[in-house]
XYZ file of C-alpha atoms in Angstrom:
710
model
C 40.372 10.530 -27.096
C 38.486 13.101 -29.156
C 35.434 10.818 -29.324
C 35.632 10.280 -25.557
C 35.609 14.051 -24.915
C 32.636 14.511 -27.238
C 30.780 11.753 -25.391
C 31.454 13.428 -22.042
C 30.319 16.777 -23.428
C 27.037 15.290 -24.697
C 26.489 13.575 -21.348
C 26.858 16.876 -19.490
C 24.491 18.612 -21.918
C 21.918 15.871 -21.378
C 22.240 16.130 -17.602
C 21.848 19.892 -17.690
C 18.779 19.580 -19.912
C 17.235 17.048 -17.543
C 17.874 19.220 -14.491
C 16.363 22.344 -16.063
C 13.108 20.901 -17.400
C 9.817 21.058 -15.525
C 9.169 18.010 -13.397
C 5.934 16.171 -14.172
C 6.474 13.544 -11.471
C 7.122 10.668 -13.846
C 10.532 9.805 -12.369
C 9.052 9.288 -8.907
C 11.838 9.127 -6.286
C 14.372 7.881 -8.843
C 15.564 11.385 -9.677
C 19.221 11.331 -10.535
C 19.676 15.027 -11.236
C 23.095 16.615 -10.888
C 23.929 17.306 -7.235
C 24.330 21.034 -6.701
C 27.076 20.773 -4.085
C 30.309 20.426 -6.060
C 32.214 19.318 -2.984
C 29.844 16.437 -2.314
C 29.895 15.469 -5.985
C 33.655 15.240 -5.890
C 33.632 13.232 -2.657
C 31.172 10.740 -4.082
C 33.026 10.586 -7.397
C 36.229 9.475 -5.652
C 34.351 6.341 -4.593
C 32.605 5.824 -7.938
C 35.330 5.802 -10.570
C 34.103 2.501 -11.967
C 31.630 -0.334 -11.404
C 32.713 -3.935 -11.616
C 30.912 -7.223 -11.164
C 33.430 -9.420 -9.391
C 32.608 -12.444 -11.523
C 31.919 -10.461 -14.677
C 31.213 -13.518 -16.809
C 28.133 -14.068 -14.686
C 26.615 -10.711 -15.679
C 25.745 -11.898 -19.159
C 23.863 -14.897 -17.785
C 22.292 -13.189 -14.764
C 19.958 -10.405 -15.856
C 19.458 -9.140 -12.296
C 23.192 -8.590 -11.737
C 23.395 -6.814 -15.061
C 20.440 -4.630 -14.039
C 22.158 -3.774 -10.739
C 25.250 -2.537 -12.538
C 23.271 -0.564 -15.124
C 20.998 1.092 -12.551
C 23.980 2.059 -10.457
C 25.748 3.452 -13.496
C 22.777 5.494 -14.717
C 22.059 6.877 -11.269
C 25.629 7.871 -10.461
C 26.228 9.443 -13.861
C 23.175 11.600 -13.364
C 24.008 12.586 -9.794
C 27.712 13.179 -10.358
C 27.638 14.546 -13.907
C 30.432 12.334 -15.163
C 30.743 8.889 -16.758
C 31.067 5.879 -14.461
C 32.180 2.940 -16.617
C 31.230 -0.677 -16.025
C 34.485 -2.595 -16.374
C 35.675 -6.164 -16.157
C 37.166 -7.124 -12.832
C 40.697 -5.724 -12.478
C 42.831 -6.962 -9.560
C 44.115 -4.255 -7.204
C 42.092 -1.487 -8.846
C 40.662 0.936 -6.256
C 38.262 3.851 -6.039
C 35.277 2.008 -7.467
C 32.225 -0.091 -6.648
C 32.411 -3.873 -6.627
C 29.263 -5.978 -6.975
C 29.570 -9.502 -5.692
C 27.420 -12.489 -4.763
C 28.399 -15.349 -2.527
C 27.955 -17.180 0.719
C 31.215 -16.215 2.378
C 31.702 -14.944 5.898
C 30.780 -11.400 4.899
C 27.254 -12.477 3.936
C 26.481 -14.841 6.821
C 24.192 -12.306 8.507
C 22.087 -11.866 5.361
C 19.027 -13.752 4.215
C 18.574 -14.663 0.549
C 17.633 -11.136 -0.542
C 19.663 -9.086 1.917
C 22.623 -6.884 1.091
C 25.726 -5.486 2.710
C 27.569 -2.316 1.678
C 31.064 -1.911 3.093
C 34.335 -0.246 2.240
C 37.178 -2.681 1.603
C 40.625 -1.868 0.200
C 39.392 1.584 -0.833
C 36.499 0.156 -2.807
C 32.808 0.155 -2.022
C 31.618 -3.449 -2.023
C 27.958 -4.408 -2.426
C 27.459 -8.008 -1.382
C 24.422 -10.269 -1.495
C 23.788 -13.979 -1.270
C 21.727 -13.573 -4.428
C 21.764 -11.241 -7.395
C 18.499 -9.740 -6.086
C 20.321 -8.776 -2.897
C 22.985 -7.011 -4.957
C 20.281 -5.137 -6.882
C 18.645 -3.946 -3.668
C 22.067 -2.932 -2.374
C 22.723 -0.917 -5.533
C 19.501 1.040 -5.008
C 20.370 1.485 -1.320
C 23.716 3.014 -2.284
C 21.988 5.380 -4.702
C 19.587 6.336 -1.913
C 22.568 7.232 0.275
C 23.867 9.576 -2.407
C 20.456 11.070 -3.213
C 19.917 11.908 0.460
C 23.473 13.289 0.747
C 24.733 10.725 3.272
C 28.438 10.149 3.770
C 30.013 7.096 2.173
C 33.118 7.238 4.353
C 33.242 4.236 6.634
C 29.894 3.037 5.303
C 28.680 -0.242 6.786
C 25.098 -0.994 5.830
C 23.576 -4.427 6.356
C 19.913 -5.023 5.614
C 17.680 -8.017 4.944
C 13.943 -7.992 4.246
C 11.835 -9.023 7.226
C 9.082 -10.403 4.982
C 9.624 -12.860 2.120
C 6.826 -11.938 -0.293
C 6.471 -8.159 -0.754
C 3.786 -7.508 -3.323
C 1.614 -4.941 -4.980
C -1.954 -6.031 -5.665
C -3.377 -4.339 -8.755
C -7.149 -4.155 -8.996
C -6.875 -3.686 -12.764
C -9.480 -5.029 -15.177
C -9.257 -6.418 -18.705
C -10.999 -3.321 -20.136
C -8.345 -0.963 -18.790
C -10.299 0.325 -15.802
C -9.041 0.077 -12.231
C -11.360 -0.705 -9.362
C -10.733 1.987 -6.728
C -8.157 3.564 -9.021
C -7.743 7.346 -8.978
C -4.785 7.937 -11.275
C -6.098 7.201 -14.732
C -6.512 3.841 -16.410
C -4.537 0.631 -16.056
C -0.804 0.507 -16.685
C -1.292 -2.724 -18.571
C -2.282 -2.332 -22.222
C -3.684 -5.781 -22.750
C -4.727 -5.233 -26.362
C -1.165 -4.235 -27.324
C 0.538 -7.086 -25.494
C 2.564 -9.138 -26.145
C 3.731 -7.556 -29.406
C 4.273 -4.045 -28.029
C 6.050 -3.528 -24.718
C 5.325 -0.097 -23.279
C 8.542 1.445 -21.845
C 6.517 2.319 -18.772
C 6.525 -1.345 -17.694
C 10.270 -1.210 -17.129
C 10.028 2.047 -15.206
C 7.353 0.488 -13.009
C 9.686 -2.433 -12.319
C 12.577 -0.080 -11.523
C 10.481 1.811 -8.969
C 9.388 -1.384 -7.233
C 12.853 -2.905 -7.186
C 14.246 0.270 -5.637
C 11.980 -0.433 -2.639
C 12.543 -4.174 -2.487
C 9.076 -5.077 -3.770
C 9.507 -8.490 -5.375
C 6.066 -9.416 -6.682
C 3.039 -7.987 -8.442
C -0.483 -9.329 -8.885
C -1.436 -7.793 -12.207
C -5.238 -8.163 -12.157
C -8.240 -7.434 -9.976
C -9.261 -9.760 -7.135
C -12.752 -9.524 -8.670
C -11.130 -11.574 -11.376
C -11.872 -12.490 -14.968
C -11.203 -16.020 -16.167
C -9.802 -14.397 -19.332
C -6.413 -14.158 -17.602
C -6.139 -17.952 -17.477
C -6.600 -18.423 -21.227
C -3.658 -19.106 -23.494
C -4.250 -15.762 -25.199
C -3.785 -13.817 -21.989
C -1.073 -15.974 -20.445
C 1.082 -14.941 -23.397
C 0.425 -11.299 -22.475
C 1.184 -11.859 -18.796
C 4.373 -13.695 -19.776
C 5.473 -10.615 -21.729
C 5.140 -8.534 -18.556
C 7.033 -11.187 -16.590
C 9.890 -10.908 -19.070
C 10.164 -7.181 -18.368
C 9.947 -7.593 -14.595
C 12.354 -10.536 -14.248
C 15.600 -8.524 -14.517
C 14.342 -6.491 -11.555
C 13.715 -9.499 -9.339
C 9.925 -9.194 -9.628
C 7.615 -12.181 -10.097
C 4.097 -11.975 -11.487
C 1.020 -13.439 -9.792
C -2.571 -13.788 -10.965
C -5.900 -13.293 -9.243
C -8.063 -16.223 -10.299
C -11.766 -16.581 -10.951
C -12.771 -19.630 -8.961
C -15.317 -21.038 -11.515
C -12.730 -20.940 -14.323
C -12.992 -24.732 -14.856
C -16.584 -24.069 -15.956
C -16.199 -20.776 -17.791
C -13.136 -21.685 -19.852
C -12.584 -25.357 -19.062
C -15.866 -26.808 -20.256
C -16.593 -28.646 -17.006
C -20.000 -28.778 -15.366
C -18.686 -27.826 -11.943
C -15.910 -25.966 -10.116
C -16.268 -28.091 -6.961
C -12.763 -28.170 -5.454
C -13.198 -31.806 -4.363
C -14.194 -32.988 -7.823
C -11.283 -34.978 -9.376
C -11.830 -33.450 -12.822
C -11.706 -29.945 -11.375
C -8.518 -30.702 -9.474
C -6.950 -32.118 -12.615
C -8.016 -29.052 -14.595
C -6.225 -26.771 -12.141
C -3.139 -28.996 -12.210
C -3.041 -28.846 -16.010
C -3.651 -25.095 -16.065
C -0.885 -24.497 -13.527
C 1.518 -26.564 -15.636
C 0.574 -24.441 -18.642
C 1.228 -21.238 -16.691
C 4.686 -22.361 -15.576
C 5.572 -23.402 -19.111
C 4.943 -19.796 -20.150
C 6.242 -18.128 -16.967
C 8.851 -20.330 -15.240
C 9.121 -18.034 -12.211
C 5.362 -17.492 -11.807
C 4.609 -16.479 -8.209
C 1.201 -18.037 -7.621
C -2.474 -17.254 -7.139
C -4.430 -14.619 -5.233
C -8.058 -15.525 -4.517
C -11.150 -13.614 -3.463
C -13.877 -16.207 -2.990
C -17.390 -16.182 -1.513
C -17.077 -12.477 -0.824
C -19.277 -9.636 -2.102
C -20.869 -11.859 -4.717
C -17.691 -13.521 -5.951
C -18.123 -17.308 -6.354
C -16.083 -19.787 -4.361
C -15.966 -23.222 -2.745
C -18.934 -22.499 -0.460
C -21.135 -22.546 -3.574
C -20.536 -26.299 -3.565
C -20.859 -26.838 0.175
C -17.086 -26.801 0.575
C -14.819 -24.694 2.774
C -12.096 -22.117 2.279
C -9.631 -24.862 3.196
C -10.962 -27.067 0.401
C -10.582 -24.314 -2.169
C -7.168 -23.083 -1.070
C -5.678 -26.539 -0.669
C -6.864 -27.582 -4.125
C -4.884 -24.717 -5.665
C -1.914 -25.443 -3.407
C -1.955 -29.043 -4.613
C -1.787 -27.785 -8.214
C 1.231 -25.666 -7.246
C 2.990 -28.524 -5.453
C 5.603 -29.161 -8.196
C 6.477 -25.466 -8.427
C 7.816 -22.584 -6.375
C 4.525 -20.738 -5.986
C 2.024 -19.918 -3.248
C -1.704 -19.386 -2.770
C -2.790 -16.144 -1.105
C -6.383 -16.661 0.028
C -8.104 -13.468 1.143
C -10.039 -13.469 4.413
C -12.245 -10.546 3.341
C -15.459 -12.553 3.613
C -18.667 -11.394 5.267
C -22.330 -12.292 5.026
C -25.374 -10.004 4.985
C -26.629 -10.276 8.561
C -28.781 -7.450 9.937
C -28.330 -8.757 13.476
C -24.641 -9.541 13.174
C -21.458 -7.523 13.224
C -19.289 -7.489 10.126
C -16.372 -6.804 12.481
C -16.423 -10.492 13.476
C -16.946 -12.037 10.043
C -13.389 -12.845 8.936
C -12.489 -14.205 12.378
C -15.535 -16.466 12.504
C -14.891 -17.720 8.947
C -11.170 -18.477 9.297
C -10.211 -19.023 12.942
C -11.788 -22.530 13.027
C -9.514 -23.610 10.149
C -6.213 -22.732 11.811
C -3.669 -25.441 11.011
C -5.721 -27.052 8.243
C -4.326 -25.124 5.272
C -1.665 -26.556 2.979
C 1.891 -25.354 3.633
C 1.758 -23.314 0.415
C -1.268 -21.281 1.562
C -1.080 -17.821 3.098
C -4.297 -16.278 4.409
C -4.253 -12.605 3.396
C -5.889 -10.388 6.039
C -6.824 -6.717 5.759
C -5.203 -4.558 8.428
C -8.556 -3.888 10.108
C -11.778 -5.862 10.569
C -14.032 -3.735 8.323
C -12.518 -2.313 5.140
C -9.476 -0.022 4.920
C -11.027 2.787 6.983
C -8.979 5.865 7.895
C -8.495 4.300 11.318
C -9.333 0.769 12.401
C -8.319 -1.453 15.282
C -6.094 -4.275 14.046
C -7.900 -7.354 12.763
C -8.518 -9.875 15.577
C -7.199 -12.607 13.264
C -3.652 -11.353 13.873
C -2.364 -13.444 16.743
C -5.311 -15.852 16.578
C -3.973 -18.261 13.904
C -0.551 -19.426 15.096
C -0.504 -22.446 12.753
C -1.490 -20.584 9.584
C 0.722 -17.989 7.905
C -1.104 -14.654 7.736
C -0.226 -11.957 5.214
C -0.910 -8.273 5.798
C -3.046 -6.472 3.219
C -2.800 -2.691 3.281
C -4.532 -0.357 0.850
C -2.211 2.173 -0.750
C -4.859 3.556 -3.095
C -6.945 6.069 -1.150
C -10.397 4.527 -1.457
C -11.447 5.827 1.958
C -8.805 8.534 2.259
C -9.949 11.169 -0.213
C -9.033 9.548 -3.536
C -6.311 11.556 -5.330
C -7.392 14.999 -4.109
C -6.521 14.649 -0.412
C -2.963 14.681 0.876
C -2.836 11.789 3.340
C 0.514 10.206 4.167
C -0.291 6.610 5.037
C 2.873 5.445 6.800
C 1.453 6.397 10.239
C -1.638 4.297 9.461
C 0.523 1.324 8.449
C 2.750 1.721 11.498
C -0.201 2.079 13.860
C -1.389 -1.375 12.832
C 2.039 -3.016 12.710
C 2.963 -1.747 16.166
C -0.345 -2.767 17.770
C 0.111 -5.407 20.437
C -1.967 -8.557 20.043
C -0.758 -9.958 23.408
C -1.042 -13.384 21.738
C 2.084 -14.487 23.614
C 2.149 -11.764 26.204
C 3.224 -8.138 25.985
C 5.232 -7.286 22.876
C 3.397 -9.690 20.549
C 2.932 -7.027 17.904
C 1.125 -7.424 14.614
C 4.477 -6.889 12.901
C 5.873 -9.946 14.683
C 2.891 -11.959 13.486
C 3.450 -10.848 9.901
C 7.216 -11.357 9.810
C 6.786 -14.855 11.243
C 8.868 -14.299 14.361
C 5.938 -14.683 16.794
C 4.533 -17.983 15.551
C 7.383 -19.319 13.414
C 5.556 -18.999 10.097
C 7.565 -20.718 7.341
C 6.397 -18.188 4.734
C 5.573 -14.506 5.201
C 3.977 -11.836 3.046
C 2.804 -8.242 2.942
C 0.609 -6.879 0.137
C -0.418 -3.360 -0.790
C -3.356 -2.511 -3.048
C -1.617 -0.305 -5.598
C -2.336 3.364 -6.290
C -0.697 3.436 -9.718
C -2.347 4.337 -12.999
C -1.720 5.822 -16.417
C -1.463 9.406 -15.134
C 1.913 10.818 -16.052
C 2.901 11.085 -12.375
C 1.691 7.510 -11.699
C -0.475 8.194 -8.609
C -2.674 11.185 -9.492
C -1.653 13.183 -6.432
C 2.113 13.645 -6.491
C 2.215 13.253 -2.724
C 0.473 9.897 -3.152
C 3.783 8.574 -4.460
C 4.989 8.704 -0.860
C 2.442 6.028 0.076
C 3.730 3.612 -2.567
C 7.231 4.404 -1.316
C 6.283 3.970 2.355
C 4.584 0.636 1.747
C 7.653 -0.736 -0.017
C 10.053 0.454 2.652
C 7.918 -0.961 5.479
C 7.398 -4.269 3.681
C 11.184 -4.529 3.628
C 11.705 -3.288 7.203
C 8.692 -2.576 9.406
C 10.923 -1.034 12.099
C 11.558 2.081 10.007
C 9.799 5.175 11.338
C 7.173 7.155 9.460
C 9.352 10.240 9.816
C 12.500 8.612 8.457
C 10.627 7.299 5.427
C 8.988 10.682 4.776
C 12.345 12.491 4.991
C 13.902 10.048 2.550
C 11.078 10.485 0.098
C 11.051 14.289 0.305
C 14.818 14.450 -0.180
C 14.655 12.126 -3.189
C 11.506 13.537 -4.759
C 10.908 17.196 -3.877
C 13.884 19.060 -2.418
C 17.131 18.733 -0.460
C 16.770 22.156 1.199
C 16.871 21.266 4.942
C 14.219 23.675 6.240
C 11.786 22.723 3.486
C 12.432 19.013 4.033
C 11.510 19.420 7.704
C 8.435 21.500 6.878
C 7.076 19.077 4.266
C 7.866 16.076 6.469
C 5.926 17.637 9.358
C 2.994 18.343 7.054
C 3.005 14.720 5.890
C 3.200 13.308 9.409
C 0.183 15.360 10.523
C -1.899 14.770 7.394
C -3.500 11.440 8.316
C -4.730 12.669 11.697
C -6.069 15.829 10.074
C -8.026 13.714 7.591
C -9.480 11.608 10.408
C -10.550 14.762 12.272
C -12.634 16.192 9.434
C -14.090 12.852 8.291
C -14.359 10.145 10.979
C -13.140 11.358 14.397
C -13.286 9.400 17.656
C -13.803 6.062 15.931
C -16.638 6.839 13.536
C -16.284 4.655 10.452
C -17.840 3.632 7.148
C -19.915 6.808 6.633
C -18.564 7.736 3.181
C -20.571 8.141 -0.009
C -22.381 4.968 -1.033
C -20.926 2.853 -3.833
C -18.185 5.137 -5.069
C -17.043 5.957 -1.507
C -16.658 9.643 -2.353
C -17.540 12.322 0.175
C -19.821 11.943 3.244
C -23.123 10.086 3.487
C -23.705 9.115 7.140
C -27.489 8.999 6.596
C -27.382 6.067 4.143
C -30.014 3.543 5.296
C -31.560 1.971 2.175
C -28.738 -0.131 0.703
C -29.391 -3.533 -0.837
C -27.920 -5.280 2.198
C -27.783 -4.155 5.838
C -24.004 -4.036 6.236
C -23.751 -1.611 3.332
C -25.835 0.937 5.242
C -23.872 3.555 7.107
C -26.391 3.745 9.909
C -25.422 0.096 10.580
C -22.000 1.328 11.726
C -22.552 4.572 13.642
C -25.921 3.678 15.255
C -26.712 7.285 16.129
C -29.876 7.876 18.170
C -31.204 10.425 20.622
C -29.004 8.994 23.389
C -25.641 8.846 21.642
C -23.538 7.388 18.849
C -21.170 4.463 18.287
C -21.218 0.677 17.910
C -21.327 -1.268 21.170
C -18.927 -4.152 20.621
C -18.571 -5.044 24.299
C -20.370 -7.924 26.038
C -23.538 -5.817 26.177
C -23.447 -5.431 22.388
C -22.025 -7.592 19.602
C -19.179 -8.792 21.864
C -16.673 -8.461 19.023
C -14.178 -7.284 21.607
C -14.057 -10.836 22.972
C -12.162 -11.918 19.844
C -9.051 -10.188 21.194
C -6.682 -11.222 23.983
C -7.742 -10.180 27.519
C -5.166 -7.369 27.659
C -6.563 -5.867 24.454
C -10.095 -6.207 25.790
C -8.984 -4.328 28.896
C -7.482 -1.550 26.753
C -10.615 -0.944 24.698
C -13.389 -2.432 26.795
C -14.092 0.394 29.245
C -15.648 3.537 27.772
C -14.100 5.549 30.600
C -10.546 4.609 29.661
C -10.781 3.574 25.982
C -8.389 5.692 23.899
C -10.429 8.336 22.077
C -9.363 7.229 18.571
C -11.186 3.904 19.166
C -14.020 5.079 21.403
C -16.908 4.831 18.928
C -15.519 1.630 17.443
C -16.389 -0.182 20.659
C -18.894 1.915 22.595
C -22.247 3.622 22.149
C -21.519 6.869 23.985
C -24.055 9.469 25.203
C -23.877 12.840 23.484
C -23.496 14.584 26.822
C -20.807 12.302 28.261
C -17.733 14.232 29.380
C -14.532 12.941 27.770
C -10.910 13.083 28.883
C -10.524 16.326 26.913
C -12.963 18.032 29.279
C -15.572 18.377 26.541
C -18.779 16.443 26.010
C -18.869 13.884 23.227
C -20.935 16.243 21.063
C -18.643 19.207 21.666
C -15.582 17.062 21.018
C -16.993 15.787 17.708
C -17.707 19.343 16.598
C -14.258 20.474 17.688
C -12.594 17.729 15.683
C -14.619 18.486 12.559
C -13.998 22.237 12.702
C -10.324 22.102 13.646
C -9.785 19.450 10.969
C -10.940 21.914 8.331
C -8.754 24.638 9.849
C -5.812 22.241 9.710
C -6.235 21.784 5.960
C -5.929 25.560 5.659
C -2.726 25.231 7.713
C -1.478 22.597 5.245
C -2.111 25.036 2.411
C -0.064 27.741 4.156
C 2.772 25.311 4.832
C 2.868 24.277 1.200
C 2.924 27.915 0.051
C 6.081 28.489 2.080
C 8.080 25.809 0.242
C 7.226 27.159 -3.212
C 10.722 28.602 -3.876
C 12.431 25.193 -3.548
C 9.892 22.834 -5.156
C 9.555 22.296 -8.893
C 6.893 24.736 -10.198
C 4.829 22.046 -11.939
C 4.723 19.828 -8.870
C 4.076 22.808 -6.598
C 1.077 23.957 -8.660
C -0.388 20.469 -8.880
C -0.241 19.912 -5.118
C -1.506 23.430 -4.375
C -4.545 22.866 -6.573
C -5.325 19.553 -4.898
C -4.980 21.118 -1.449
C -7.583 23.704 -2.477
C -9.915 20.860 -3.449
C -9.137 19.110 -0.182
C -10.147 22.208 1.804
C -13.438 22.441 -0.072
C -14.169 18.771 0.530
C -13.161 18.998 4.188
C -15.835 21.676 4.592
C -18.266 19.335 2.844
C -17.479 16.539 5.282
C -17.685 18.859 8.278
C -21.012 20.379 7.340
C -22.581 17.045 6.397
C -21.576 15.233 9.574
C -22.171 18.053 12.057
C -25.614 18.853 10.668
C -26.618 15.186 10.359
C -25.519 14.109 13.829
C -27.046 17.276 15.274
C -30.477 15.905 14.312
C -29.856 13.224 16.960
C -27.876 15.119 19.589
C -30.175 18.182 19.527
C -27.205 20.126 20.908
C -26.025 23.547 19.720
C -22.738 23.830 17.867
C -20.305 24.955 20.579
C -18.546 28.313 20.552
C -16.510 29.618 18.881
C -17.637 27.562 15.887
C -20.300 28.943 13.595
C -23.213 26.978 12.201
C -22.692 25.929 8.566
C -24.210 28.318 6.045
C -25.814 25.533 4.022
C -28.502 23.164 5.211
C -28.425 19.397 5.520
C -30.819 19.194 2.557
C -28.376 21.272 0.502
C -25.619 18.795 1.260
C -27.776 15.766 0.544
C -28.544 17.199 -2.888
C -24.808 17.598 -3.479
C -24.160 14.002 -2.426
C -26.961 12.808 -4.699
C -25.222 14.524 -7.607
C -22.332 12.099 -7.243
C -24.714 9.143 -7.178
C -26.326 10.027 -10.546
C -25.647 7.828 -13.534
């Protein structure tokens, strides 16, 4: 008994030490600090006197079940400040948490990864058809406690709406991350497989807590190095860490790998030797990683090689890889981000024109992965016209969590509203209510496999995402990939409660700030449907005047088309006619400049500077108003953040405050650049009460050029 008391005493000391230290953001939303409300602690503790796996003998052979019990134990001990033992199953014992798998009546409403949390015979019971479902249920129960929800009469049932829920890492073999803004890669390839960084496990824990069940570890601009025996051993070491958390690894593949590492003279997907090479390589991968998830492919896009180099099609390339995967439980995710340099064309139409003709021709193991919009992860885009247009081909959603076009890691932009805006858009493919979400989850067209991918914003920075508030975007993606019906507000409140503070007024204030942040960013960067006017190459800051790129569709003047008459890209029948790719009801929504919603106006119409809009202002005056009020709104964000200082960890508070100061400076940069540049076409005065920028357009161009220097 004396040893037991000493153990309890040391546990309490450890918990107190953890709760008093400065918070550097490393723990993300998995903060299991002692709950301050003693009454709530006691109420929760009455339901958490022990943890038991119903068939305990299975725990030793099922690493995911074991992980579920251990995560639940660690979380509850931290939150409640007392030991919660994991015990063998004891009949008639009450007051604890039972973990159980099975296919009984209680789990009939669940899919393979769903969970149910109920109270039975004075025990909390977490049930899943699979051990992964139990793990997700364990994290869901912890989330209930972290957000101070009652466990009395609890009856939670939840199943993921999408089967494959993945992060896509654009990480390179040299440790850099393409479009990464939080340090270098998480993966230390030169240390693997001998040394396993503890951070790998913490990464897996964070993903599993959201229901993310797959990760593509390398850049879509891939290196064939990852398919060598040397590197497969390294990837297998990561897979071993991720497996107890229900996470499978995937690889982006370099299409000419049969030539670069296989010694063949060709990578033609119809060549028998090439097909055999891929079959042999796939067998080698599964020998090293039995639960390997499959391949992600970027081909014939932005200089990346692919089947078109050999006169073949995307179907030929994807189906070849699917054939290699035929003996295994893996899939091919073939990206539709393909566009050609055409000065007279419209990049908006490129993916549709490339892939729509192939609907129904892809192998059953192929998923075509489509970016949410038709251009490239802009701060606002109409949904891609491919959604709803390929009923016989499973389409995966690709969102970008990393803020390539949303201010990197210095701008606070909560992305859930952007994700939801796309998911809730109506394609009208089968009449009203045919939302993008219903395309993605398979319910609209009956897709046999479904997927949602997010381009990750993680890196080696101690807080994982550079901007602490950027963690909320990782969190939001995971929650929406699991259940796209969740609201942006509900997700934000969860995250704030779990990550920043439980103080009700502050939770509401921070949540409101987050919900407004995306629209504020749009206002001071690309209002009314302007798009693709960011700094060239690195995509940092404004550069709407860019007109000398190496290909026409990399010029920013290609997209905004400003002239003395007006601004905007005419995509109606009088222009590129890209609007015709959508269903008639969508065309009606966006096709008339008089009634087109203002957020999409310049996406589809070239509008005169003097045209009066629904706001009562001219287009020029409305643009100026958006730019100026957007900057003012960042100042409002700063004031809101100042007010929550007393209840937010000092280290996190200071970090976010500093980044908000940078955001305000850069919002002014965007405002001045765009107002002064577009004024050279509109020849209109800046409307009252706004004052003309103090610096000149030449001043700003010199600043932009600074960021282009080598």
